[in-house]
Short mmCIF file of C-alpha atoms and ligand atoms in Angstrom, two decimals:
data_model
loop_
_atom_site.label_atom_id
_atom_site.label_comp_id
_atom_site.label_asym_id
_atom_site.label_seq_id
_atom_site.Cartn_x
_atom_site.Cartn_y
_atom_site.Cartn_z
CA MET A 129 0.02 0.01 0.04
CA ALA A 130 1.31 3.43 -0.90
CA LYS A 131 2.56 5.39 2.10
CA VAL A 132 0.49 8.40 2.92
CA PRO A 133 2.22 11.36 4.60
CA ALA A 134 0.87 11.73 8.15
CA ASN A 135 -0.43 15.21 7.48
CA LYS A 136 -2.35 13.89 4.48
CA LEU A 137 -4.11 11.09 6.39
CA SER A 138 -7.82 11.20 5.78
CA PHE A 139 -10.92 9.10 6.41
CA LYS A 140 -10.68 7.50 2.95
CA THR A 141 -6.92 6.74 3.07
CA CYS A 142 -6.73 5.22 6.63
CA PRO A 143 -5.92 1.60 6.48
CA THR A 144 -7.58 0.56 9.75
CA ALA A 145 -10.81 1.28 11.53
CA ALA A 146 -8.80 2.26 14.68
CA ILE A 147 -6.95 5.12 12.92
CA ARG A 148 -10.19 6.12 11.27
CA ALA A 149 -11.80 6.44 14.70
CA ILE A 150 -9.00 8.58 15.93
CA LEU A 151 -9.19 10.80 12.96
CA MET A 152 -12.93 11.20 13.30
CA LYS A 153 -12.61 12.30 16.99
CA PRO A 154 -12.18 16.05 16.97
CA THR A 155 -9.73 17.19 19.67
CA THR A 156 -8.11 20.32 21.00
CA ALA A 157 -5.17 20.41 23.48
CA PRO A 158 -6.02 19.14 26.94
CA GLN A 159 -6.60 22.01 29.46
CA ALA A 160 -6.58 22.45 33.18
CA THR A 161 -10.05 22.25 34.79
CA PRO A 162 -11.46 25.79 34.73
CA ARG A 163 -11.52 27.77 37.94
CA THR A 164 -13.69 30.68 36.75
CA TYR A 165 -16.49 31.05 34.23
CA ARG A 166 -18.47 33.75 32.49
CA VAL A 167 -21.89 33.18 30.89
CA LYS A 168 -22.77 35.84 28.32
CA SER A 169 -26.48 35.60 27.58
CA PHE A 170 -28.06 37.21 24.59
CA GLY A 171 -31.72 37.69 23.56
CA CYS A 172 -34.73 36.84 25.60
CA GLN A 173 -35.27 36.46 29.39
CA MET A 174 -35.39 32.69 28.88
CA ASN A 175 -31.79 32.80 27.92
CA VAL A 176 -31.08 34.79 31.08
CA TYR A 177 -32.80 32.04 33.11
CA ASP A 178 -30.86 29.26 31.22
CA GLY A 179 -27.59 31.19 31.72
CA GLU A 180 -28.26 31.41 35.47
CA ARG A 181 -28.87 27.66 35.64
CA MET A 182 -25.71 26.89 33.67
CA GLY A 183 -23.88 29.03 36.27
CA GLU A 184 -25.42 26.90 39.00
CA LEU A 185 -24.27 23.71 37.32
CA LEU A 186 -20.77 25.04 37.07
CA GLY A 187 -20.93 26.26 40.64
CA GLU A 188 -21.64 22.63 41.78
CA ARG A 189 -18.18 21.82 40.29
CA GLY A 190 -16.58 24.59 42.27
CA ILE A 191 -16.16 26.87 39.28
CA VAL A 192 -16.85 30.46 40.26
CA PRO A 193 -17.90 33.52 38.29
CA ALA A 194 -14.90 35.48 36.95
CA ALA A 195 -14.31 38.79 38.68
CA GLU A 196 -15.24 41.95 36.73
CA GLY A 197 -12.42 42.62 34.23
CA GLU A 198 -10.78 39.20 34.73
CA GLU A 199 -10.44 36.76 31.76
CA ALA A 200 -12.51 33.67 32.59
CA ASP A 201 -11.18 30.13 32.20
CA LEU A 202 -14.47 29.08 30.63
CA VAL A 203 -16.78 31.25 28.53
CA VAL A 204 -20.31 30.21 27.72
CA LEU A 205 -21.86 32.17 24.84
CA ASN A 206 -25.59 31.75 25.33
CA THR A 207 -26.84 32.78 21.97
CA CYS A 208 -30.06 34.02 20.41
CA HIS A 209 -31.19 33.30 16.83
CA ILE A 210 -34.29 35.33 16.58
CA ARG A 211 -33.07 38.22 14.59
CA GLU A 212 -30.28 39.39 12.39
CA LYS A 213 -26.77 38.18 12.03
CA ALA A 214 -26.95 35.98 15.11
CA ALA A 215 -24.38 33.54 13.82
CA GLU A 216 -21.96 36.21 12.61
CA LYS A 217 -22.07 37.76 16.15
CA VAL A 218 -21.16 34.42 17.59
CA TYR A 219 -18.11 34.06 15.37
CA SER A 220 -16.91 37.63 16.09
CA ASP A 221 -17.36 37.01 19.88
CA ILE A 222 -15.29 33.91 19.53
CA GLY A 223 -12.62 35.78 17.75
CA ARG A 224 -12.64 38.45 20.39
CA ILE A 225 -12.38 35.89 23.21
CA THR A 226 -9.51 34.14 21.53
CA LYS A 227 -7.61 37.44 20.91
CA ALA A 228 -8.11 38.46 24.57
CA GLY A 229 -6.93 34.97 25.64
CA ASN A 230 -3.80 35.31 23.53
CA LYS A 231 -3.07 38.66 25.14
CA ALA A 232 -3.59 37.27 28.63
CA GLY A 233 -1.40 34.22 27.81
CA LYS A 234 -4.18 31.60 28.31
CA GLN A 235 -6.94 30.40 26.10
CA PRO A 236 -10.31 29.94 27.83
CA LEU A 237 -12.49 26.98 26.99
CA ILE A 238 -15.45 28.17 24.86
CA ALA A 239 -19.00 26.67 24.93
CA VAL A 240 -21.63 27.87 22.55
CA ALA A 241 -25.13 27.42 23.99
CA GLY A 242 -28.60 28.69 23.13
CA CYS A 243 -30.55 28.84 19.90
CA VAL A 244 -27.70 29.50 17.51
CA ALA A 245 -25.99 26.33 18.96
CA GLN A 246 -29.24 24.45 18.25
CA ALA A 247 -29.60 25.69 14.75
CA GLU A 248 -26.04 25.74 13.55
CA GLY A 249 -24.08 23.40 15.94
CA GLU A 250 -22.30 21.39 13.26
CA GLU A 251 -21.32 24.54 11.31
CA ILE A 252 -19.90 26.14 14.48
CA MET A 253 -17.76 23.14 15.16
CA LYS A 254 -16.39 23.22 11.64
CA ARG A 255 -15.80 26.94 11.47
CA ALA A 256 -14.54 27.67 15.01
CA PRO A 257 -11.81 25.26 16.20
CA ALA A 258 -11.57 27.36 19.39
CA VAL A 259 -15.04 26.11 20.44
CA SER A 260 -14.88 22.87 22.40
CA MET A 261 -18.57 22.55 23.38
CA VAL A 262 -21.77 23.19 21.48
CA VAL A 263 -24.92 22.63 23.61
CA GLY A 264 -28.53 23.27 22.70
CA PRO A 265 -31.16 24.83 25.04
CA GLN A 266 -32.71 21.44 26.06
CA ALA A 267 -29.37 19.75 26.66
CA TYR A 268 -27.38 22.14 28.88
CA HIS A 269 -27.76 19.93 31.95
CA ARG A 270 -25.08 17.82 30.28
CA LEU A 271 -22.61 20.74 30.21
CA PRO A 272 -20.52 19.39 33.10
CA ALA A 273 -20.00 16.10 31.26
CA MET A 274 -19.08 17.95 28.13
CA LEU A 275 -16.73 20.06 30.20
CA ASP A 276 -14.91 16.88 31.38
CA LYS A 277 -14.38 15.96 27.81
CA ALA A 278 -13.24 19.40 26.86
CA VAL A 279 -10.67 19.38 29.62
CA ARG A 280 -9.38 16.11 28.05
CA GLY A 281 -9.13 17.81 24.74
CA GLU A 282 -12.26 16.38 23.17
CA ARG A 283 -14.74 18.54 21.41
CA SER A 284 -18.46 17.64 21.75
CA THR A 285 -21.91 18.73 20.46
CA ASP A 286 -25.20 17.99 22.17
CA THR A 287 -28.31 19.36 20.56
CA ASP A 288 -30.72 16.67 21.66
CA MET A 289 -34.21 17.95 22.56
CA PRO A 290 -35.59 15.62 25.25
CA ALA A 291 -38.69 17.33 26.70
CA ASN A 292 -38.21 18.54 30.33
CA ALA A 293 -35.23 16.22 30.92
CA LYS A 294 -32.90 18.95 32.00
CA PHE A 295 -34.97 20.31 34.83
CA ALA A 296 -34.70 17.17 36.99
CA GLU A 297 -30.94 17.20 36.70
CA LEU A 298 -30.29 20.88 37.44
CA PRO A 299 -29.18 21.71 41.00
CA GLN A 300 -31.70 23.19 43.48
CA ARG A 301 -32.07 26.96 43.43
CA ARG A 302 -29.99 28.41 46.27
CA LYS A 303 -29.56 32.01 45.20
CA SER A 304 -31.93 34.61 43.92
CA ALA A 305 -32.11 38.29 43.13
CA PRO A 306 -35.23 40.11 44.62
CA SER A 307 -36.76 39.63 41.12
CA ALA A 308 -36.32 36.14 39.80
CA PHE A 309 -37.19 34.32 36.55
CA LEU A 310 -38.82 30.91 36.49
CA THR A 311 -39.21 29.06 33.18
CA ILE A 312 -42.54 27.28 33.19
CA GLN A 313 -42.95 26.45 29.61
CA GLU A 314 -40.73 26.04 26.52
CA GLY A 315 -41.17 25.82 22.85
CA CYS A 316 -43.88 27.04 20.54
CA ASP A 317 -46.51 25.45 18.28
CA LYS A 318 -47.73 28.69 16.72
CA PHE A 319 -45.47 28.81 13.74
CA CYS A 320 -45.70 32.49 13.03
CA THR A 321 -44.22 32.57 9.49
CA TYR A 322 -41.33 34.89 10.47
CA CYS A 323 -40.20 33.09 13.60
CA VAL A 324 -37.45 30.56 14.14
CA VAL A 325 -38.47 29.65 17.67
CA PRO A 326 -40.60 26.56 16.81
CA TYR A 327 -37.53 25.14 15.06
CA THR A 328 -34.84 26.01 17.64
CA ARG A 329 -36.81 25.46 20.78
CA GLY A 330 -39.17 22.75 19.55
CA ALA A 331 -42.82 21.89 20.45
CA GLU A 332 -44.67 23.50 23.37
CA ILE A 333 -44.03 21.70 26.62
CA SER A 334 -45.14 22.65 30.10
CA ARG A 335 -43.08 21.95 33.22
CA PRO A 336 -45.12 20.01 35.82
CA PHE A 337 -47.06 22.06 38.36
CA ALA A 338 -45.51 20.51 41.49
CA GLU A 339 -41.96 21.04 40.15
CA LEU A 340 -42.76 24.78 39.50
CA VAL A 341 -44.27 25.32 42.98
CA GLU A 342 -41.22 23.72 44.47
CA GLU A 343 -38.78 25.80 42.47
CA ALA A 344 -40.77 28.98 43.30
CA LYS A 345 -40.59 28.04 47.03
CA ARG A 346 -36.82 27.66 46.82
CA LEU A 347 -36.43 31.03 44.99
CA VAL A 348 -38.51 32.77 47.66
CA ALA A 349 -36.47 31.04 50.42
CA ALA A 350 -33.38 32.40 48.66
CA GLY A 351 -34.73 35.97 48.72
CA ALA A 352 -36.98 36.40 45.71
CA LYS A 353 -39.91 38.82 46.31
CA GLU A 354 -41.01 38.82 42.73
CA ILE A 355 -41.10 35.94 40.21
CA THR A 356 -41.59 36.34 36.49
CA LEU A 357 -42.90 33.22 34.85
CA LEU A 358 -41.26 32.74 31.54
CA GLY A 359 -42.05 30.81 28.32
CA GLN A 360 -42.03 31.40 24.62
CA ASN A 361 -45.78 31.21 25.02
CA VAL A 362 -46.73 31.10 28.77
CA SER A 363 -50.45 31.34 28.04
CA ALA A 364 -50.17 27.79 26.65
CA TRP A 365 -48.95 26.37 29.96
CA SER A 366 -51.11 23.66 31.47
CA GLY A 367 -50.61 21.14 34.17
CA GLU A 368 -52.27 19.01 36.88
CA ASN A 369 -52.55 20.77 40.23
CA HIS A 370 -52.23 19.38 43.76
CA ALA A 371 -55.92 18.38 43.63
CA GLY A 372 -55.51 16.46 40.35
CA HIS A 373 -57.33 19.19 38.34
CA ASN A 374 -56.03 20.30 35.01
CA VAL A 375 -55.25 24.04 35.22
CA GLY A 376 -53.88 26.69 32.99
CA LEU A 377 -51.59 29.72 33.65
CA ALA A 378 -54.23 31.31 35.94
CA GLY A 379 -54.31 28.17 38.15
CA LEU A 380 -50.60 28.18 38.44
CA VAL A 381 -50.48 31.92 39.34
CA ALA A 382 -53.17 31.35 41.94
CA ALA A 383 -51.13 28.53 43.51
CA LEU A 384 -47.97 30.54 43.59
CA ALA A 385 -49.78 33.59 45.08
CA ARG A 386 -50.61 31.50 48.15
CA ASP A 387 -46.97 31.73 49.36
CA PRO A 388 -47.08 34.61 51.94
CA ASP A 389 -43.49 35.48 51.29
CA LEU A 390 -43.89 36.01 47.66
CA ALA A 391 -45.11 39.59 46.89
CA ARG A 392 -45.36 39.81 43.10
CA ILE A 393 -45.96 37.65 40.14
CA ARG A 394 -45.52 38.47 36.47
CA TYR A 395 -45.54 36.45 33.34
CA THR A 396 -44.21 36.79 29.77
CA THR A 397 -44.66 36.22 26.82
CA SER A 398 -48.20 35.39 25.81
CA HIS A 399 -50.04 34.85 22.54
CA PRO A 400 -53.44 36.57 22.13
CA ALA A 401 -55.06 33.35 20.85
CA ASP A 402 -54.31 31.57 24.20
CA MET A 403 -55.49 34.19 26.65
CA ASP A 404 -58.61 32.79 28.37
CA GLU A 405 -61.18 34.06 30.71
CA ASP A 406 -59.41 32.56 33.71
CA ILE A 407 -56.23 34.70 33.21
CA ILE A 408 -58.28 37.79 32.68
CA GLU A 409 -60.18 37.07 35.88
CA ALA A 410 -56.83 36.45 37.63
CA HIS A 411 -55.78 39.93 36.77
CA GLY A 412 -58.89 41.17 38.45
CA CYS A 413 -58.76 39.23 41.63
CA ILE A 414 -55.12 38.27 42.43
CA ASP A 415 -53.38 41.40 43.80
CA LYS A 416 -49.97 39.79 43.59
CA LEU A 417 -50.38 39.49 39.82
CA MET A 418 -48.85 42.78 38.76
CA PRO A 419 -50.86 45.15 36.60
CA TYR A 420 -48.84 44.67 33.56
CA LEU A 421 -49.37 42.67 30.37
CA HIS A 422 -46.93 42.07 27.55
CA LEU A 423 -49.09 40.93 24.70
CA PRO A 424 -47.36 41.08 21.33
CA VAL A 425 -49.54 42.26 18.40
CA GLN A 426 -46.73 42.43 15.74
CA SER A 427 -48.71 44.43 13.18
CA GLY A 428 -51.93 46.52 12.99
CA SER A 429 -52.77 45.25 9.54
CA ASP A 430 -55.12 42.29 9.17
CA ARG A 431 -53.52 41.26 5.78
CA VAL A 432 -50.05 41.30 7.33
CA LEU A 433 -51.26 39.44 10.47
CA LYS A 434 -52.74 36.72 8.25
CA ALA A 435 -49.54 36.44 6.26
CA MET A 436 -47.73 36.14 9.59
CA ASN A 437 -50.06 33.36 10.61
CA ARG A 438 -50.95 35.20 13.75
CA SER A 439 -54.55 33.98 14.13
CA HIS A 440 -55.86 37.29 15.50
CA THR A 441 -56.92 40.50 13.86
CA ALA A 442 -56.28 44.08 14.95
CA GLU A 443 -59.86 44.22 16.05
CA SER A 444 -59.93 40.91 18.13
CA TYR A 445 -56.64 42.06 19.82
CA LEU A 446 -58.16 45.40 20.77
CA ARG A 447 -61.37 43.70 22.18
CA LEU A 448 -59.22 41.29 24.17
CA LEU A 449 -57.35 44.20 25.72
CA ASP A 450 -60.77 45.78 26.56
CA ARG A 451 -61.59 42.69 28.56
CA PHE A 452 -58.32 42.82 30.46
CA ARG A 453 -58.73 46.50 31.16
CA ALA A 454 -62.26 45.92 32.46
CA ALA A 455 -60.86 43.37 34.88
CA ARG A 456 -57.89 45.50 35.94
CA PRO A 457 -58.38 49.14 34.97
CA ASP A 458 -54.85 50.21 35.89
CA LEU A 459 -53.23 47.62 33.63
CA ALA A 460 -50.07 48.79 31.80
CA LEU A 461 -49.65 47.29 28.34
CA SER A 462 -46.61 46.31 26.41
CA GLY A 463 -46.16 44.68 22.98
CA ASP A 464 -43.84 43.47 20.24
CA PHE A 465 -43.93 44.85 16.74
CA ILE A 466 -42.25 43.92 13.45
CA VAL A 467 -41.97 46.48 10.66
CA GLY A 468 -41.24 45.57 7.07
CA PHE A 469 -42.70 42.14 6.96
CA PRO A 470 -42.68 40.95 3.31
CA GLY A 471 -45.29 42.79 1.20
CA GLU A 472 -46.07 45.39 3.94
CA THR A 473 -47.30 48.55 2.19
CA GLU A 474 -47.07 52.08 3.56
CA ALA A 475 -50.83 51.90 4.34
CA GLU A 476 -50.41 48.66 6.19
CA PHE A 477 -47.57 50.11 8.23
CA GLU A 478 -49.84 53.06 9.04
CA ASP A 479 -52.32 50.52 10.49
CA THR A 480 -49.58 49.57 12.97
CA LEU A 481 -49.18 53.22 13.98
CA LYS A 482 -53.00 53.38 14.33
CA ILE A 483 -53.09 50.48 16.74
CA VAL A 484 -50.20 52.02 18.73
CA ASP A 485 -52.19 55.25 19.02
CA GLU A 486 -55.27 53.38 20.14
CA VAL A 487 -53.66 51.15 22.76
CA GLY A 488 -51.22 53.69 24.35
CA TYR A 489 -48.44 51.26 25.29
CA ALA A 490 -46.52 51.80 28.54
CA ALA A 491 -43.54 49.98 26.90
CA ALA A 492 -42.77 48.09 23.82
CA PHE A 493 -40.21 46.25 21.77
CA SER A 494 -40.04 46.86 18.00
CA PHE A 495 -37.93 45.19 15.32
CA LYS A 496 -37.16 45.31 11.63
CA TYR A 497 -38.24 42.09 9.99
CA SER A 498 -35.23 39.75 9.60
CA PRO A 499 -35.52 36.72 7.27
CA ARG A 500 -34.71 33.59 9.33
CA PRO A 501 -33.48 30.71 7.28
CA GLY A 502 -36.04 27.89 7.02
CA THR A 503 -39.02 30.01 7.95
CA PRO A 504 -41.86 30.58 5.39
CA ALA A 505 -41.58 34.38 5.36
CA ALA A 506 -37.95 34.22 4.31
CA THR A 507 -38.88 33.19 0.80
CA MET A 508 -42.03 35.23 0.43
CA ASP A 509 -42.31 37.79 -2.36
CA GLY A 510 -42.13 41.48 -1.64
CA GLN A 511 -39.11 41.59 0.75
CA ILE A 512 -38.85 45.20 1.90
CA ALA A 513 -35.80 47.41 1.21
CA PRO A 514 -33.64 48.11 4.28
CA GLU A 515 -34.07 51.87 3.90
CA ALA A 516 -37.89 51.56 4.03
CA MET A 517 -37.62 49.36 7.05
CA ASP A 518 -35.27 51.84 8.88
CA GLU A 519 -37.64 54.70 8.12
CA ARG A 520 -40.70 52.77 9.42
CA LEU A 521 -38.98 51.62 12.52
CA GLN A 522 -37.94 55.17 13.35
CA ARG A 523 -41.48 56.37 12.96
CA LEU A 524 -42.87 53.57 15.01
CA GLN A 525 -40.24 53.96 17.73
CA ALA A 526 -40.93 57.66 17.95
CA ALA A 527 -44.61 56.91 18.58
CA LEU A 528 -43.74 54.22 21.20
CA ARG A 529 -41.26 56.53 22.98
CA ARG A 530 -43.94 59.25 23.03
CA ASP A 531 -46.48 56.94 24.65
CA GLN A 532 -43.96 55.51 27.20
CA TRP A 533 -43.07 58.96 28.34
CA ALA A 534 -46.77 60.01 28.44
CA PHE A 535 -47.45 56.91 30.62
CA ASN A 536 -44.60 57.84 32.96
CA GLU A 537 -45.89 61.43 33.16
CA ALA A 538 -49.33 60.19 34.00
CA SER A 539 -47.87 58.27 36.92
CA VAL A 540 -46.43 61.46 38.57
CA GLY A 541 -48.32 62.21 41.74
CA LYS A 542 -49.13 58.60 42.46
CA THR A 543 -47.75 56.69 45.45
CA CYS A 544 -46.89 53.08 44.72
CA GLU A 545 -44.95 50.10 45.97
CA VAL A 546 -41.39 49.81 44.64
CA LEU A 547 -39.31 46.62 44.84
CA VAL A 548 -35.71 47.76 45.51
CA GLU A 549 -33.41 45.88 43.07
CA ARG A 550 -30.06 47.56 43.13
CA HIS A 551 -27.95 50.72 43.87
CA GLY A 552 -28.39 53.64 41.51
CA LYS A 553 -25.55 55.45 39.79
CA LYS A 554 -25.18 58.14 42.42
CA PRO A 555 -24.11 57.41 45.97
CA GLY A 556 -27.16 56.89 48.28
CA GLN A 557 -29.37 56.27 45.29
CA TRP A 558 -31.54 53.15 44.75
CA LEU A 559 -33.22 51.65 41.76
CA GLY A 560 -36.39 49.62 41.91
CA LYS A 561 -39.51 48.66 39.91
CA SER A 562 -43.06 49.99 40.16
CA PRO A 563 -46.01 47.55 39.83
CA TRP A 564 -46.21 48.77 36.14
CA LEU A 565 -42.59 47.66 35.56
CA GLN A 566 -41.26 51.24 35.40
CA SER A 567 -37.71 51.83 36.77
CA VAL A 568 -37.99 54.12 39.77
CA TRP A 569 -34.88 55.83 41.35
CA PHE A 570 -34.92 57.42 44.76
CA GLU A 571 -32.76 58.13 47.84
CA GLY A 572 -33.23 57.05 51.44
CA ASP A 573 -32.92 54.48 54.11
CA THR A 574 -33.67 51.05 52.55
CA ALA A 575 -32.00 47.87 51.25
CA ILE A 576 -32.04 45.66 48.24
CA GLY A 577 -35.02 43.31 48.34
CA ASP A 578 -37.22 45.79 50.38
CA LEU A 579 -40.69 46.65 49.18
CA VAL A 580 -41.16 50.38 49.93
CA GLN A 581 -43.82 52.94 49.29
CA ALA A 582 -42.61 55.78 47.09
CA GLY A 583 -44.32 58.92 45.81
CA LEU A 584 -43.57 59.37 42.11
CA ILE A 585 -42.38 62.95 41.63
CA GLU A 586 -40.58 63.17 38.29
CA ALA A 587 -41.02 61.45 34.89
CA GLY A 588 -38.31 60.78 32.30
CA PRO A 589 -38.63 58.93 29.02
CA SER A 590 -37.83 55.54 30.50
CA SER A 591 -37.83 56.05 34.31
CA LEU A 592 -39.24 57.93 37.19
CA GLY A 593 -37.89 59.76 40.14
CA GLY A 594 -39.50 59.00 43.51
CA ARG A 595 -39.39 59.85 47.13
CA LEU A 596 -39.93 57.46 50.10
CA VAL A 597 -43.09 57.99 51.97
N1 LIG B 86 -37.66 39.37 12.53
C1 LIG B 86 -37.90 40.43 13.38
N2 LIG B 86 -38.46 40.20 14.55
C2 LIG B 86 -38.80 38.97 14.98
N3 LIG B 86 -39.32 38.51 16.09
C3 LIG B 86 -39.42 37.21 16.04
N4 LIG B 86 -38.90 36.81 14.83
C4 LIG B 86 -38.52 37.91 14.14
C5 LIG B 86 -38.02 38.15 12.86
N5 LIG B 86 -37.75 37.14 12.01
C6 LIG B 86 -39.74 39.43 17.21
C7 LIG B 86 -41.29 39.32 17.45
C8 LIG B 86 -41.32 38.48 18.66
C9 LIG B 86 -40.09 38.88 19.39
C10 LIG B 86 -39.67 38.06 20.46
O1 LIG B 86 -39.13 39.00 18.38
O2 LIG B 86 -41.78 40.63 17.58
O3 LIG B 86 -42.51 38.77 19.41
FE1 LIG B 87 -42.41 32.88 17.54
FE2 LIG B 87 -45.03 33.28 17.06
FE3 LIG B 87 -44.23 31.28 18.79
FE4 LIG B 87 -43.94 33.90 19.47
S1 LIG B 87 -45.86 32.84 19.04
S2 LIG B 87 -42.37 32.26 19.71
S3 LIG B 87 -43.43 34.83 17.50
S4 LIG B 87 -43.86 31.38 16.54
#
């Protein structure tokens, strides 16, 4: 047999299965077990939750968060795939981390987690040799085992999607900020034509009722005063309660509200199609359920909504809000908007401005449409030019800013409860949240985690000044 130079060995030329196996096993140089980690979470609050939980897993191994300004031994990039250039951002981050490592004289281990990992895991492994772990959002409980391999110099990918498997294997919650996140549901079956979530996060699954009540109890014992229930579509959550009855989101909220040490409950994100009478009623009768509703509408045009596969119209959305407001008159509203969906005309965009005027949102998120590979909208006719999208986004955001400021101004003169979350920028200053999710800064004698009464005395575009009463 002709001799093949060692550097030219390939799968095809290898004489034995053993050598083939070695060549197939991607490796990097073995490393010392990391002492410190940093998790960089991008995108939605669910990624923030997942990032915290990955931190807890690493904590169990004695790996501690890197100090501010220190290069970590292990970096987890917890990525988001929902909008533009997500993958490119990951590669440039990897480049930056590698460069900083070279400068500091040590290369950190790099793990890519989250939705880009799920969608493009193989590609990342091929293109970025500095990455030793690629782990999807349903598989991150296996991060410690992957880390063991990485330390030995083996690279690994885990993008399995076993429903709910990770939660049983994550450590118990032992630490919490005053305001904590709790993922109750994952995945989405709605298949909005622009959205990649049903592909990256999979089908809707609800975490079991008892497991959630237990996790909430532990968060409260660890200092949480407020819990935000998270999910791609929390309004689709369902489960069997202690009494064996099948309940929806309202039933879960009611159960959590029974904990006397939990003061506030929020939830996000919901879909208008799944909001039932029970959750409307819950807003009317459960004081701990904060008067705030994030309910994405995406567009004010019925034609665009249909093309988005949203299953609601502008009118049905507005009537739904009427029912919520009837139950809880001081409800603050928030939403998500997309401008420049394929085929959106100027008149259709103006319908979005109209719905904004009609609702008067207290806060909102607005985005330029971004074609996501594999989604139906990405190949629709009538893709909108970037300049037109920019112009529409600016007009929409001006209207949303105007309404947010007006909402803040209308709050001046009220006294409300504020949950103190952190120190403000100036010495002696504190920053907290009003029931309507406004940031409130004030001075005085208090501590992080306190619930204080504050008079709202000054409104800014995105925050309010208060005084302790
Ligand atoms: N382009 C722009 N915005 C999007 N969103 C989801 N997918 C896209 C996309 N392809 C927005 C929606 C959603 C929010 C989480 O992100 O407004 O509600
Ligand atoms: Fe995406 Fe629509 Fe599901 Fe929201 S409801 S996650 S926008 S598919």
